JSON list of C-alpha atoms in Angstrom, two decimals:
[
{"chain": "A", "resi": 766, "resn": "MET", "atom": "CA", "xyz": [0.38, 12.17, 25.77]},
{"chain": "A", "resi": 767, "resn": "VAL", "atom": "CA", "xyz": [2.20, 12.70, 22.46]},
{"chain": "A", "resi": 768, "resn": "LYS", "atom": "CA", "xyz": [4.98, 10.34, 23.56]},
{"chain": "A", "resi": 769, "resn": "ILE", "atom": "CA", "xyz": [2.48, 7.54, 24.29]},
{"chain": "A", "resi": 770, "resn": "LYS", "atom": "CA", "xyz": [0.79, 7.90, 20.89]},
{"chain": "A", "resi": 771, "resn": "LEU", "atom": "CA", "xyz": [4.18, 7.90, 19.16]},
{"chain": "A", "resi": 772, "resn": "LYS", "atom": "CA", "xyz": [5.01, 4.61, 20.86]},
{"chain": "A", "resi": 773, "resn": "LYS", "atom": "CA", "xyz": [1.76, 3.13, 19.55]},
{"chain": "A", "resi": 774, "resn": "GLN", "atom": "CA", "xyz": [2.80, 4.17, 16.05]},
{"chain": "A", "resi": 775, "resn": "GLN", "atom": "CA", "xyz": [6.14, 2.44, 16.64]},
{"chain": "A", "resi": 776, "resn": "LEU", "atom": "CA", "xyz": [8.00, 5.64, 15.81]},
{"chain": "A", "resi": 777, "resn": "LYS", "atom": "CA", "xyz": [11.54, 6.06, 17.01]},
{"chain": "A", "resi": 778, "resn": "ILE", "atom": "CA", "xyz": [13.76, 9.11, 17.23]},
{"chain": "A", "resi": 779, "resn": "TYR", "atom": "CA", "xyz": [14.98, 10.12, 13.75]},
{"chain": "A", "resi": 780, "resn": "ASP", "atom": "CA", "xyz": [12.35, 8.00, 11.93]},
{"chain": "A", "resi": 781, "resn": "PRO", "atom": "CA", "xyz": [11.03, 9.94, 8.94]},
{"chain": "A", "resi": 782, "resn": "VAL", "atom": "CA", "xyz": [7.42, 11.04, 9.41]},
{"chain": "A", "resi": 783, "resn": "GLU", "atom": "CA", "xyz": [4.64, 12.54, 7.35]},
{"chain": "A", "resi": 784, "resn": "ILE", "atom": "CA", "xyz": [2.70, 15.41, 8.87]},
{"chain": "A", "resi": 785, "resn": "PHE", "atom": "CA", "xyz": [-0.74, 16.32, 7.62]},
{"chain": "A", "resi": 786, "resn": "VAL", "atom": "CA", "xyz": [-3.98, 17.87, 8.84]},
{"chain": "A", "resi": 787, "resn": "ASP", "atom": "CA", "xyz": [-7.22, 15.90, 9.19]},
{"chain": "A", "resi": 788, "resn": "GLY", "atom": "CA", "xyz": [-9.98, 18.31, 10.08]},
{"chain": "A", "resi": 789, "resn": "GLU", "atom": "CA", "xyz": [-8.78, 19.93, 13.28]},
{"chain": "A", "resi": 790, "resn": "LYS", "atom": "CA", "xyz": [-6.17, 17.26, 14.04]},
{"chain": "A", "resi": 791, "resn": "ILE", "atom": "CA", "xyz": [-2.49, 17.25, 13.20]},
{"chain": "A", "resi": 792, "resn": "VAL", "atom": "CA", "xyz": [-1.54, 13.72, 12.18]},
{"chain": "A", "resi": 793, "resn": "LEU", "atom": "CA", "xyz": [1.97, 12.23, 12.34]},
{"chain": "A", "resi": 794, "resn": "GLN", "atom": "CA", "xyz": [2.56, 8.94, 10.64]},
{"chain": "A", "resi": 795, "resn": "LYS", "atom": "CA", "xyz": [5.63, 6.95, 9.75]},
{"chain": "A", "resi": 796, "resn": "TYR", "atom": "CA", "xyz": [6.86, 7.81, 6.26]},
{"chain": "A", "resi": 797, "resn": "LYS", "atom": "CA", "xyz": [6.52, 5.03, 3.70]},
{"chain": "A", "resi": 798, "resn": "ALA", "atom": "CA", "xyz": [8.65, 5.02, 0.60]},
{"chain": "A", "resi": 799, "resn": "ALA", "atom": "CA", "xyz": [6.86, 5.97, -2.59]},
{"chain": "A", "resi": 800, "resn": "GLN", "atom": "CA", "xyz": [7.78, 2.70, -4.29]},
{"chain": "A", "resi": 801, "resn": "GLU", "atom": "CA", "xyz": [6.18, 0.43, -1.68]},
{"chain": "A", "resi": 802, "resn": "CYS", "atom": "CA", "xyz": [4.04, -2.35, -3.14]},
{"chain": "A", "resi": 803, "resn": "VAL", "atom": "CA", "xyz": [0.42, -1.84, -2.10]},
{"chain": "A", "resi": 804, "resn": "VAL", "atom": "CA", "xyz": [-0.14, -5.61, -1.84]},
{"chain": "A", "resi": 805, "resn": "THR", "atom": "CA", "xyz": [3.01, -6.92, -0.13]},
{"chain": "A", "resi": 806, "resn": "GLY", "atom": "CA", "xyz": [4.51, -3.76, 1.37]},
{"chain": "A", "resi": 807, "resn": "GLU", "atom": "CA", "xyz": [7.82, -4.66, -0.28]},
{"chain": "A", "resi": 808, "resn": "VAL", "atom": "CA", "xyz": [10.10, -1.76, -1.20]},
{"chain": "A", "resi": 809, "resn": "ALA", "atom": "CA", "xyz": [12.41, -2.62, -4.09]},
{"chain": "A", "resi": 810, "resn": "PRO", "atom": "CA", "xyz": [13.84, -0.91, -7.15]},
{"chain": "A", "resi": 811, "resn": "GLU", "atom": "CA", "xyz": [12.16, -3.62, -9.28]},
{"chain": "A", "resi": 812, "resn": "ASN", "atom": "CA", "xyz": [8.69, -2.45, -8.21]},
{"chain": "A", "resi": 813, "resn": "PHE", "atom": "CA", "xyz": [6.71, -0.81, -10.98]},
{"chain": "A", "resi": 814, "resn": "SER", "atom": "CA", "xyz": [3.89, 1.68, -11.05]},
{"chain": "A", "resi": 815, "resn": "LEU", "atom": "CA", "xyz": [0.65, 1.67, -12.99]},
{"chain": "A", "resi": 816, "resn": "LEU", "atom": "CA", "xyz": [-2.24, 4.09, -13.37]},
{"chain": "A", "resi": 817, "resn": "ASP", "atom": "CA", "xyz": [0.00, 7.15, -13.58]},
{"chain": "A", "resi": 818, "resn": "GLY", "atom": "CA", "xyz": [1.84, 6.21, -10.40]},
{"chain": "A", "resi": 819, "resn": "LYS", "atom": "CA", "xyz": [-1.30, 5.58, -8.34]},
{"chain": "A", "resi": 820, "resn": "LEU", "atom": "CA", "xyz": [-0.63, 1.83, -8.06]},
{"chain": "A", "resi": 821, "resn": "VAL", "atom": "CA", "xyz": [2.80, 0.42, -7.17]},
{"chain": "A", "resi": 822, "resn": "LEU", "atom": "CA", "xyz": [3.34, -3.34, -7.34]},
{"chain": "A", "resi": 823, "resn": "SER", "atom": "CA", "xyz": [6.15, -5.80, -6.82]},
{"chain": "A", "resi": 824, "resn": "LEU", "atom": "CA", "xyz": [6.24, -8.90, -9.02]},
{"chain": "A", "resi": 825, "resn": "GLU", "atom": "CA", "xyz": [4.81, -10.99, -6.18]},
{"chain": "A", "resi": 826, "resn": "GLY", "atom": "CA", "xyz": [2.15, -8.37, -5.51]},
{"chain": "A", "resi": 827, "resn": "ALA", "atom": "CA", "xyz": [1.18, -8.29, -9.19]},
{"chain": "A", "resi": 828, "resn": "GLU", "atom": "CA", "xyz": [0.89, -12.09, -9.27]},
{"chain": "A", "resi": 829, "resn": "ARG", "atom": "CA", "xyz": [-1.27, -12.12, -6.12]},
{"chain": "A", "resi": 830, "resn": "LEU", "atom": "CA", "xyz": [-3.46, -9.32, -7.49]},
{"chain": "A", "resi": 831, "resn": "MET", "atom": "CA", "xyz": [-3.90, -11.12, -10.83]},
{"chain": "A", "resi": 832, "resn": "LYS", "atom": "CA", "xyz": [-4.92, -14.34, -9.05]},
{"chain": "A", "resi": 833, "resn": "GLU", "atom": "CA", "xyz": [-7.39, -12.47, -6.86]},
{"chain": "A", "resi": 834, "resn": "LEU", "atom": "CA", "xyz": [-8.87, -10.66, -9.86]},
{"chain": "A", "resi": 835, "resn": "GLU", "atom": "CA", "xyz": [-9.17, -13.88, -11.87]},
{"chain": "A", "resi": 836, "resn": "ASP", "atom": "CA", "xyz": [-10.85, -15.69, -8.97]},
{"chain": "A", "resi": 837, "resn": "SER", "atom": "CA", "xyz": [-13.23, -12.84, -8.16]},
{"chain": "A", "resi": 838, "resn": "LEU", "atom": "CA", "xyz": [-14.17, -12.07, -11.73]},
{"chain": "A", "resi": 839, "resn": "SER", "atom": "CA", "xyz": [-14.70, -15.73, -12.67]},
{"chain": "A", "resi": 840, "resn": "VAL", "atom": "CA", "xyz": [-17.26, -16.07, -9.86]},
{"chain": "A", "resi": 841, "resn": "LYS", "atom": "CA", "xyz": [-19.06, -12.82, -10.58]},
{"chain": "A", "resi": 842, "resn": "TYR", "atom": "CA", "xyz": [-18.82, -13.00, -14.39]},
{"chain": "A", "resi": 843, "resn": "PRO", "atom": "CA", "xyz": [-18.60, -16.70, -15.38]},
{"chain": "A", "resi": 844, "resn": "PHE", "atom": "CA", "xyz": [-18.92, -15.85, -19.09]},
{"chain": "A", "resi": 845, "resn": "LEU", "atom": "CA", "xyz": [-15.37, -14.45, -18.93]},
{"chain": "A", "resi": 846, "resn": "ASN", "atom": "CA", "xyz": [-14.08, -18.03, -18.50]},
{"chain": "A", "resi": 847, "resn": "GLU", "atom": "CA", "xyz": [-15.50, -19.10, -21.86]},
{"chain": "A", "resi": 848, "resn": "LYS", "atom": "CA", "xyz": [-12.77, -19.36, -24.46]}
]
């Protein structure tokens, strides 16, 4: 049963994994590098972190996030567009 679930996670032998407890379950999940962009999933030394390391972005991820924020905020708060 464990082998089947590992295949669903696309884990291979020698892949790094994270192990943690969720209630009464032991959870294995593929390890993701700490500097992975939360928007694009890109791992690169150029990625930067904000909010005391809680948010990691690549340049492309930052641009996409800015566009999304501008679009969302301009609809919800149109007075922000006034210059």
